[in-house]
Amino acid sequence: EAEGGEAEGGEAAGGGGASVVLQVVSAREWRFRFGLGTPLQATLEVFVPGRYPSREPPHPVLHAPALSSAAKDDLVEQLIALYEGAEVVFSWVETLRQEVSAAHEAAEAAAEAAAAAREE
């Protein structure tokens, strides 16, 4: 992928729905966007150090306006814990894709339940 380019990520195995869009800002900065067009949009910025993957982990920055600071901090801690001296970025992406999908499904279910309660 060329610098500045975007590529649509496919659905990962296991079903569920949040697509992922990758923007390669530079060789050392990648952005993954999740849940586009939903209230649960999130962006994971990954800063890749020169000694990644064997000696230094990438640095994740999560932007998710719908999440509290504590929830974002918890997710980032989960991501960092996945690093074991090997490539980890795409595991991070899959973890966040699943979280965004689950949160979106929960929000839809809550909205449907609220609508059904109003109809009664």
CSV table of C-alpha atoms in Angstrom, one decimal:
chain,number,residue,atom,x,y,z
A,1,GLU,CA,0.0,0.0,0.0
A,2,ALA,CA,1.4,3.4,-0.9
A,3,GLU,CA,1.8,6.1,1.7
A,4,GLY,CA,-1.4,8.0,2.3
A,5,GLY,CA,-3.4,5.2,0.6
A,6,GLU,CA,-6.5,3.6,2.0
A,7,ALA,CA,-7.6,0.0,1.8
A,8,GLU,CA,-10.9,-1.5,3.0
A,9,GLY,CA,-10.3,-4.3,5.4
A,10,GLY,CA,-12.5,-7.4,4.9
A,11,GLU,CA,-14.7,-9.0,7.4
A,12,ALA,CA,-12.6,-11.1,9.7
A,13,ALA,CA,-13.4,-14.7,10.5
A,14,GLY,CA,-16.0,-15.2,13.2
A,15,GLY,CA,-18.7,-13.0,11.6
A,16,GLY,CA,-19.9,-9.8,13.1
A,17,GLY,CA,-19.8,-6.6,11.3
A,18,ALA,CA,-17.5,-3.7,11.7
A,19,SER,CA,-15.4,-3.1,8.7
A,20,VAL,CA,-11.9,-1.7,9.1
A,21,VAL,CA,-10.3,1.0,6.9
A,22,LEU,CA,-6.5,1.2,6.9
A,23,GLN,CA,-4.8,4.5,6.1
A,24,VAL,CA,-1.0,4.3,5.9
A,25,VAL,CA,0.1,7.7,6.9
A,26,SER,CA,3.8,6.7,6.7
A,27,ALA,CA,6.0,3.7,7.2
A,28,ARG,CA,5.9,4.4,10.9
A,29,GLU,CA,2.2,5.6,11.3
A,30,TRP,CA,-0.8,3.6,10.5
A,31,ARG,CA,-4.5,4.5,11.2
A,32,PHE,CA,-7.3,1.9,11.4
A,33,ARG,CA,-10.8,3.3,11.3
A,34,PHE,CA,-13.7,1.2,12.7
A,35,GLY,CA,-17.5,1.5,12.7
A,36,LEU,CA,-17.6,4.2,10.0
A,37,GLY,CA,-21.1,5.6,9.7
A,38,THR,CA,-22.1,4.5,13.2
A,39,PRO,CA,-22.2,6.4,16.5
A,40,LEU,CA,-19.5,4.0,17.7
A,41,GLN,CA,-16.7,5.2,15.3
A,42,ALA,CA,-13.2,4.6,16.5
A,43,THR,CA,-9.7,5.2,15.2
A,44,LEU,CA,-6.6,3.4,16.3
A,45,GLU,CA,-3.4,5.2,15.5
A,46,VAL,CA,-0.4,2.9,15.6
A,47,PHE,CA,3.1,4.4,15.8
A,48,VAL,CA,5.6,1.8,14.8
A,49,PRO,CA,9.2,2.2,16.2
A,50,GLY,CA,12.2,1.2,14.2
A,51,ARG,CA,12.9,-1.8,16.4
A,52,TYR,CA,9.4,-3.3,16.0
A,53,PRO,CA,8.5,-6.1,16.1
A,54,SER,CA,11.3,-8.0,17.9
A,55,ARG,CA,12.5,-5.4,20.4
A,56,GLU,CA,10.0,-2.7,20.8
A,57,PRO,CA,6.2,-2.7,20.8
A,58,PRO,CA,4.2,-0.3,18.6
A,59,HIS,CA,2.5,2.6,20.4
A,60,PRO,CA,-1.3,2.6,20.2
A,61,VAL,CA,-3.5,5.7,20.5
A,62,LEU,CA,-7.2,5.1,20.5
A,63,HIS,CA,-9.8,7.7,19.5
A,64,ALA,CA,-13.3,6.7,20.3
A,65,PRO,CA,-15.6,9.6,21.2
A,66,ALA,CA,-18.4,7.2,22.4
A,67,LEU,CA,-16.2,5.6,25.0
A,68,SER,CA,-15.2,7.0,28.4
A,69,SER,CA,-11.6,7.7,29.0
A,70,ALA,CA,-11.5,4.7,31.4
A,71,ALA,CA,-12.9,2.4,28.8
A,72,LYS,CA,-10.4,3.6,26.2
A,73,ASP,CA,-7.5,3.2,28.7
A,74,ASP,CA,-8.7,-0.4,29.5
A,75,LEU,CA,-8.8,-1.2,25.8
A,76,VAL,CA,-5.3,0.2,25.2
A,77,GLU,CA,-4.0,-1.8,28.2
A,78,GLN,CA,-5.5,-4.9,26.7
A,79,LEU,CA,-3.8,-4.2,23.4
A,80,ILE,CA,-0.4,-3.6,24.9
A,81,ALA,CA,-0.7,-6.8,26.9
A,82,LEU,CA,-0.9,-8.7,23.6
A,83,TYR,CA,2.6,-7.8,22.6
A,84,GLU,CA,5.1,-10.6,23.2
A,85,GLY,CA,8.0,-9.6,21.1
A,86,ALA,CA,6.4,-10.4,17.8
A,87,GLU,CA,4.1,-8.8,15.3
A,88,VAL,CA,0.9,-7.7,17.0
A,89,VAL,CA,-0.8,-4.9,15.1
A,90,PHE,CA,-3.3,-7.0,13.2
A,91,SER,CA,-4.2,-8.8,16.5
A,92,TRP,CA,-4.9,-5.3,17.9
A,93,VAL,CA,-7.1,-4.5,14.9
A,94,GLU,CA,-9.1,-7.7,15.2
A,95,THR,CA,-9.6,-7.2,19.0
A,96,LEU,CA,-10.9,-3.7,18.4
A,97,ARG,CA,-13.0,-4.7,15.4
A,98,GLN,CA,-14.7,-7.3,17.7
A,99,GLU,CA,-15.2,-4.7,20.4
A,100,VAL,CA,-16.7,-2.2,18.0
A,101,SER,CA,-19.0,-4.8,16.5
A,102,ALA,CA,-20.2,-6.0,20.0
A,103,ALA,CA,-20.8,-2.4,21.1
A,104,HIS,CA,-22.7,-1.6,17.9
A,105,GLU,CA,-24.9,-4.8,18.3
A,106,ALA,CA,-25.6,-4.0,22.0
A,107,ALA,CA,-26.6,-0.4,21.1
A,108,GLU,CA,-28.9,-1.7,18.3
A,109,ALA,CA,-30.5,-4.2,20.7
A,110,ALA,CA,-31.0,-1.5,23.3
A,111,ALA,CA,-32.6,0.8,20.7
A,112,GLU,CA,-34.9,-2.0,19.6
A,113,ALA,CA,-35.9,-2.9,23.1
A,114,ALA,CA,-36.7,0.8,23.9
A,115,ALA,CA,-38.8,1.0,20.7
A,116,ALA,CA,-40.7,-2.1,21.6
A,117,ALA,CA,-41.3,-0.8,25.1
A,118,ARG,CA,-42.8,2.4,23.7
A,119,GLU,CA,-45.1,0.4,21.5
A,120,GLU,CA,-46.6,-1.5,24.4
